[in-house]
Amino acid sequence: MVQDPQSLAPFFRQFAQQNSVHNSEWGPGYREIASRVQREKPDFSDQTIQDLWYTRDNKVASLRQGGMSHEEFIHAKDDLRELTKLIASGCTIDVFEQAHKRLQSLKDQGKLKKFYRALCSRTFAAFYPTQITSIINEGVFFRVYSYCNNYFQLGLPEVGEWSPLRWFTLNLALKTRLRQALDNDPDDIELNMSLWHLYELEIEDDSNAVMESSSSTSDDEGQGFAPDDILPPKNLILYGPPGTGKTYKTIEIAVRACEPEAFTRLDGKEKTERRNELKKIYDSLTGKKRVRFITFHQSFGYEEFIEGLRAETNDDGSVRYDIKPGVFKQICEDATFGDATVQLALDDAIEQFKAQCAEQGEVTLKTTNGSLFRVSYANNSTFRIFPSQSKNDQLSKGYAASIENIRRLYQGEKENIYNISYVCGILNYLIQTWHIPATPESSAPKKKQNYVLIIDEINRGNISKIFGELITLIETSKRTGESEALSVSLPYSSKPFSVPNNLFLIGTMNTADRSLTALDTALRRRFEFEALMPDTTVLSDTVVQGIDLKALLTTLNARIQALYDSEHTLGHAFFMSVVQEKDDPTEAFKKLKRVMKNKVLPLLEEYFYNDWQKIRLVLGDNQKKEDSLRFVRSVENQNDLATLFGQTAIDDLQEAGVSYQLCKDNDSVWDNPRAYQQIYDAQTGTTE
């Protein structure tokens, strides 16, 4: 139940009482080190430096794993002392950023093996308990922050996308607001301890994140924080006007979801290099089928997405209908499997077995009890089994052995597998012949790998038709392994189906096609939304033959927003091809002409339904003094209006005699930089 801020004091007093009862050592130890660092600065003792940077449980926050070795600490102790002095100089964003840069420098110099972000955050927490909580595990902190913000209606900023500064800035915001509301009741250290107990008692059990924590614990797994801290939401939709980089950003989010550690290692790299590395990782993930990309459209349906009947032709020319899994069911099955390497090995073995059966006609195998049977390849989804000894004389077509059941049996499922002894015989043959692991568990990582399904143009599909009854199952709390997990029986196969909790769904939607408010309500309730709006900063310092791209796009969008709305503005991505050629003014100007002709003008025509008067206003043609600089020009009506409508109608038809048309491709206006300049500055070049 949502509470008002006035209930904060009794709420946290309850946890403060638990602090004194259950943490006889934590509170005094926390207070001692917080007062000691203030007393000693700026000349910190060796013991204090050790407690801040090496001691696993220093009573501010304990590190269960991932701290620096004693050898590292001794080697870098003098540098850590200087870093501590920097942190002691102030609890500001600038100091926080400088501290991270020095920490990164120590890693680059080889003095530290890792970038110990959590240790740095813990040191800030020791110096500034008034402004910083002791929750240095970023994932835990973000959940506590969101809980307090929503539960007490604090009006704090949303957590938003992860960044190195996010933990620090949101700490400042949360503590400031809580101190205002609580009036130092309880005090700052008691409050910080209470926030941890709030997580343990109220949040942790309901959390959907895959993370283990103990009192004041933070895992520093190589990057200074647990990789799960930066995972995107399980269900996320990127929305915004066309050209704002929604599809472009899905690559970054997919890598964050699947390989969070690899993603964080790219921090600090130059932008182009970072993007290239992200694309390499993304391509590798798609090759392993851990990331898949589809586009919704109006004819896309349940059969393509979940499962449906597909017509197949038999060898004798007859038609049969097989149940085929759709892309969503396939990736759910793969995510349940949880290890792309082993899965691909099994799939490769199945393909080779298909080829062997096709080449030899039949392959003789044994069941687990030694009975012989022959196998032939029937179709994409089925093998045919012919037992060597059978009392059934009606087996001219053999038994069916589903390839899907081979995969299910390999994953450990044994229910509802028809002809299981023969399926087991085929699986054993695959394991022995192509040397795949005997079971997935024998080589799979302790934690299942994450998978991502990217749904481009998610708003263009009929959501009810595509998702059907499964719209409920995609909720984070309803997925396999969660406290409220659900499953349904699929209508075609009648098999139970659920959505695994290691599958991420990322959608994109173009707000020019459909407003967010018009999106299917069931979908809106189950997805988080991230807006991607035009970012003119990426066009800064790009001037092409006197044309300031940032000013150009800013002006166009301001006019579109005034005449229409912000959902139909123009994205910065349209102009990125121009930015990439800015060192070659001639080529850059060619790209700009192409963008204006082939992207901007067609969109304006669509937005304003060929209302050329408004298009002229957007392009600033109404303010241009020279007709030769206008992209849209008036064409006089050749008919005599008085003859057509009568003299008395002339005053009512002042504009009826004027129509407008876009300049043709060979018109000189497209090659005149002044025409583009005067879109945002009507005074440019008016004097000759």
Coordinates of C-alpha atoms in Angstrom, one line a residue, residues 85-321:
K85 CA 42.7 12.1 0.4
L86 CA 40.9 13.0 -2.8
I87 CA 37.6 11.3 -1.6
A88 CA 37.9 13.1 1.7
S89 CA 38.0 16.5 -0.1
G90 CA 34.2 16.5 -0.8
C91 CA 31.1 14.5 -1.6
T92 CA 30.6 15.9 -5.1
I93 CA 30.1 14.5 -8.5
D94 CA 33.4 15.9 -9.6
V95 CA 35.3 14.2 -6.8
F96 CA 33.5 10.9 -7.5
E97 CA 34.4 11.1 -11.2
Q98 CA 38.1 12.0 -10.3
A99 CA 38.2 9.0 -7.9
H100 CA 37.0 6.7 -10.6
K101 CA 39.6 8.0 -13.1
R102 CA 42.4 7.5 -10.6
L103 CA 41.1 4.0 -9.8
Q104 CA 41.1 3.2 -13.5
S105 CA 44.6 4.6 -13.9
L106 CA 45.9 2.3 -11.2
K107 CA 44.3 -0.7 -13.0
D108 CA 45.8 0.5 -16.3
Q109 CA 49.2 0.8 -14.7
G110 CA 49.0 -2.8 -13.5
K111 CA 49.0 -1.8 -9.8
L112 CA 45.5 -3.2 -9.4
K113 CA 44.2 -6.2 -11.2
K114 CA 40.6 -4.9 -11.3
F115 CA 38.6 -1.7 -11.3
Y116 CA 37.3 -1.9 -7.7
R117 CA 34.2 0.2 -8.0
A118 CA 32.5 -1.3 -4.9
L119 CA 35.6 -0.5 -2.7
C120 CA 35.6 3.1 -4.0
S121 CA 31.8 3.4 -3.2
R122 CA 32.4 1.9 0.3
T123 CA 35.0 4.5 1.0
F124 CA 32.6 7.3 0.0
A125 CA 30.0 5.7 2.3
A126 CA 32.5 5.7 5.2
F127 CA 33.3 9.4 4.8
Y128 CA 29.7 10.6 4.1
P129 CA 27.0 8.6 5.9
T130 CA 24.9 11.7 5.9
Q131 CA 24.8 11.8 2.1
I132 CA 25.6 8.2 1.0
T133 CA 24.0 4.9 2.1
S134 CA 26.0 1.9 3.0
I135 CA 24.4 -0.2 0.3
I136 CA 27.2 -0.4 -2.2
N137 CA 25.7 -3.3 -4.2
E138 CA 24.2 -1.2 -6.9
G139 CA 21.4 -3.6 -7.8
V140 CA 20.3 -3.8 -4.2
F141 CA 20.5 0.0 -3.8
F142 CA 18.4 0.7 -6.9
R143 CA 15.7 -1.6 -5.6
V144 CA 15.7 0.0 -2.2
Y145 CA 15.6 3.4 -3.9
S146 CA 12.6 2.5 -6.1
Y147 CA 10.8 1.0 -3.2
C148 CA 11.1 4.1 -1.0
N149 CA 10.3 6.4 -3.9
N150 CA 7.1 4.5 -4.8
Y151 CA 6.0 3.4 -1.3
F152 CA 6.3 6.9 0.3
Q153 CA 5.6 9.0 -2.8
L154 CA 8.9 10.9 -2.4
G155 CA 8.9 12.3 -5.9
L156 CA 12.5 11.3 -6.6
P157 CA 13.9 10.8 -10.2
E158 CA 13.4 7.4 -11.8
V159 CA 16.4 5.0 -11.6
G160 CA 16.7 5.2 -15.4
E161 CA 19.5 3.7 -17.4
W162 CA 22.7 2.5 -15.6
S163 CA 25.8 4.7 -15.7
P164 CA 28.9 5.0 -13.5
L165 CA 27.4 8.1 -11.8
R166 CA 23.9 6.7 -11.2
W167 CA 24.6 5.1 -7.9
F168 CA 26.2 8.2 -6.5
T169 CA 23.6 10.8 -7.7
L170 CA 20.6 8.7 -6.6
N171 CA 22.2 8.2 -3.2
L172 CA 22.4 12.0 -2.8
A173 CA 18.8 12.4 -3.9
L174 CA 17.5 9.6 -1.6
K175 CA 19.3 10.7 1.5
T176 CA 18.5 14.4 1.0
R177 CA 14.8 13.6 0.7
L178 CA 14.7 11.2 3.6
R179 CA 16.6 13.6 5.9
Q180 CA 14.1 16.3 5.1
A181 CA 11.2 14.1 5.9
L182 CA 12.7 12.4 9.0
D183 CA 14.3 15.4 10.7
N184 CA 17.2 13.2 11.9
D185 CA 14.9 10.5 13.4
P186 CA 16.6 8.0 13.2
D187 CA 20.2 9.4 12.7
D188 CA 22.1 8.9 9.5
I189 CA 23.9 5.7 10.5
E190 CA 20.8 4.2 12.0
L191 CA 18.9 5.1 8.8
N192 CA 21.6 3.5 6.6
M193 CA 21.4 0.3 8.6
S194 CA 17.6 0.5 8.4
L195 CA 17.6 0.8 4.7
W196 CA 19.6 -2.5 4.5
H197 CA 17.1 -4.2 6.8
L198 CA 14.3 -2.8 4.7
Y199 CA 15.8 -4.7 1.8
E200 CA 16.2 -7.9 3.7
L201 CA 12.8 -7.9 5.2
E202 CA 10.5 -6.3 2.7
I203 CA 12.2 -6.3 -0.7
E204 CA 14.6 -9.2 -1.2
D205 CA 12.1 -12.1 -1.2
D206 CA 10.0 -10.2 -3.8
S207 CA 12.9 -9.2 -5.9
N208 CA 13.0 -10.5 -9.5
A209 CA 16.7 -10.0 -9.8
V210 CA 19.0 -13.0 -9.6
M211 CA 21.3 -12.0 -6.7
E212 CA 22.4 -13.3 -3.4
S213 CA 23.2 -10.8 -0.6
S214 CA 23.8 -10.8 3.1
S215 CA 23.8 -8.0 5.6
S216 CA 25.7 -5.1 4.3
T217 CA 27.2 -7.3 1.6
S218 CA 28.4 -6.3 -1.9
D219 CA 29.8 -8.6 -4.5
D220 CA 32.7 -7.0 -6.3
E221 CA 33.0 -9.4 -9.2
G222 CA 35.9 -7.9 -11.2
Q223 CA 34.2 -4.6 -12.0
G224 CA 33.3 -3.4 -8.6
F225 CA 29.7 -4.5 -8.6
A226 CA 27.7 -7.6 -9.4
P227 CA 26.9 -7.8 -13.2
D228 CA 23.2 -8.2 -12.5
D229 CA 23.2 -4.6 -11.3
I230 CA 23.2 -3.3 -14.8
L231 CA 20.8 -5.8 -16.4
P232 CA 17.9 -4.1 -18.3
P233 CA 14.3 -4.7 -17.4
K234 CA 13.0 -8.2 -18.4
N235 CA 10.3 -6.4 -20.6
L236 CA 11.4 -3.1 -22.1
I237 CA 10.1 -1.0 -25.0
L238 CA 12.1 1.8 -26.6
Y239 CA 9.8 4.4 -28.0
G240 CA 10.2 7.7 -29.8
P241 CA 10.0 9.5 -33.2
P242 CA 11.6 8.0 -36.3
G243 CA 15.3 8.2 -36.5
T244 CA 16.1 8.4 -32.8
G245 CA 18.3 5.3 -32.8
K246 CA 15.8 2.8 -31.2
T247 CA 16.9 -0.2 -33.2
Y248 CA 20.5 1.0 -33.0
K249 CA 20.3 0.9 -29.2
T250 CA 18.9 -2.6 -29.0
I251 CA 22.4 -3.9 -29.8
E252 CA 23.7 -2.2 -26.6
I253 CA 20.8 -3.5 -24.5
A254 CA 21.1 -7.0 -25.8
V255 CA 24.8 -7.2 -24.9
R256 CA 24.0 -5.7 -21.5
A257 CA 21.4 -8.4 -20.9
C258 CA 23.5 -11.4 -22.2
E259 CA 27.0 -10.4 -21.3
P260 CA 27.0 -7.8 -18.5
E261 CA 30.6 -8.3 -17.6
A262 CA 31.8 -7.9 -21.2
F263 CA 29.6 -4.8 -21.4
T264 CA 31.1 -3.2 -18.4
R265 CA 34.7 -3.9 -19.6
L266 CA 33.9 -1.5 -22.5
D267 CA 33.5 1.5 -20.1
G268 CA 35.9 4.3 -20.9
K269 CA 36.6 3.2 -24.5
E270 CA 36.4 5.7 -27.3
K271 CA 32.9 5.8 -28.8
T272 CA 33.6 4.3 -32.2
E273 CA 35.8 1.5 -30.7
R274 CA 33.2 0.8 -28.1
R275 CA 30.4 0.5 -30.7
N276 CA 32.5 -1.8 -32.8
E277 CA 33.2 -4.1 -29.9
L278 CA 29.5 -4.1 -28.9
K279 CA 28.6 -5.1 -32.5
K280 CA 31.2 -8.0 -32.4
I281 CA 29.7 -9.3 -29.2
Y282 CA 26.2 -8.9 -30.6
D283 CA 27.0 -10.8 -33.8
S284 CA 28.5 -13.6 -31.7
L285 CA 25.4 -13.8 -29.6
T286 CA 23.1 -13.9 -32.7
G287 CA 25.3 -16.7 -34.1
K288 CA 24.8 -18.7 -30.9
K289 CA 21.0 -17.9 -31.1
R290 CA 21.1 -16.2 -27.8
V291 CA 19.8 -13.0 -29.5
R292 CA 17.0 -13.1 -32.1
F293 CA 15.4 -10.3 -34.0
I294 CA 11.9 -10.2 -35.5
T295 CA 9.6 -7.5 -36.8
F296 CA 5.9 -7.4 -36.1
H297 CA 3.5 -6.5 -38.9
Q298 CA -0.2 -6.6 -39.4
S299 CA -0.3 -10.2 -40.8
F300 CA 2.0 -11.6 -38.1
G301 CA 0.1 -14.0 -35.8
Y302 CA 0.0 -16.5 -33.0
E303 CA 1.1 -19.3 -35.3
E304 CA 4.4 -17.6 -36.3
F305 CA 5.1 -16.3 -32.8
I306 CA 4.0 -19.3 -30.5
E307 CA 3.1 -22.4 -32.4
G308 CA 0.8 -23.5 -35.2
L309 CA 0.0 -26.0 -37.9
R310 CA 2.2 -26.0 -41.0
A311 CA 1.6 -28.0 -44.1
E312 CA 4.3 -30.5 -45.1
T313 CA 4.5 -32.7 -48.1
N314 CA 5.2 -36.5 -47.7
D315 CA 7.3 -38.5 -50.0
D316 CA 4.2 -39.9 -51.7
G317 CA 2.9 -36.4 -52.4
S318 CA 0.3 -36.4 -49.7
V319 CA 0.0 -33.4 -47.3
R320 CA 0.2 -33.6 -43.6
Y321 CA 0.0 -30.9 -40.9

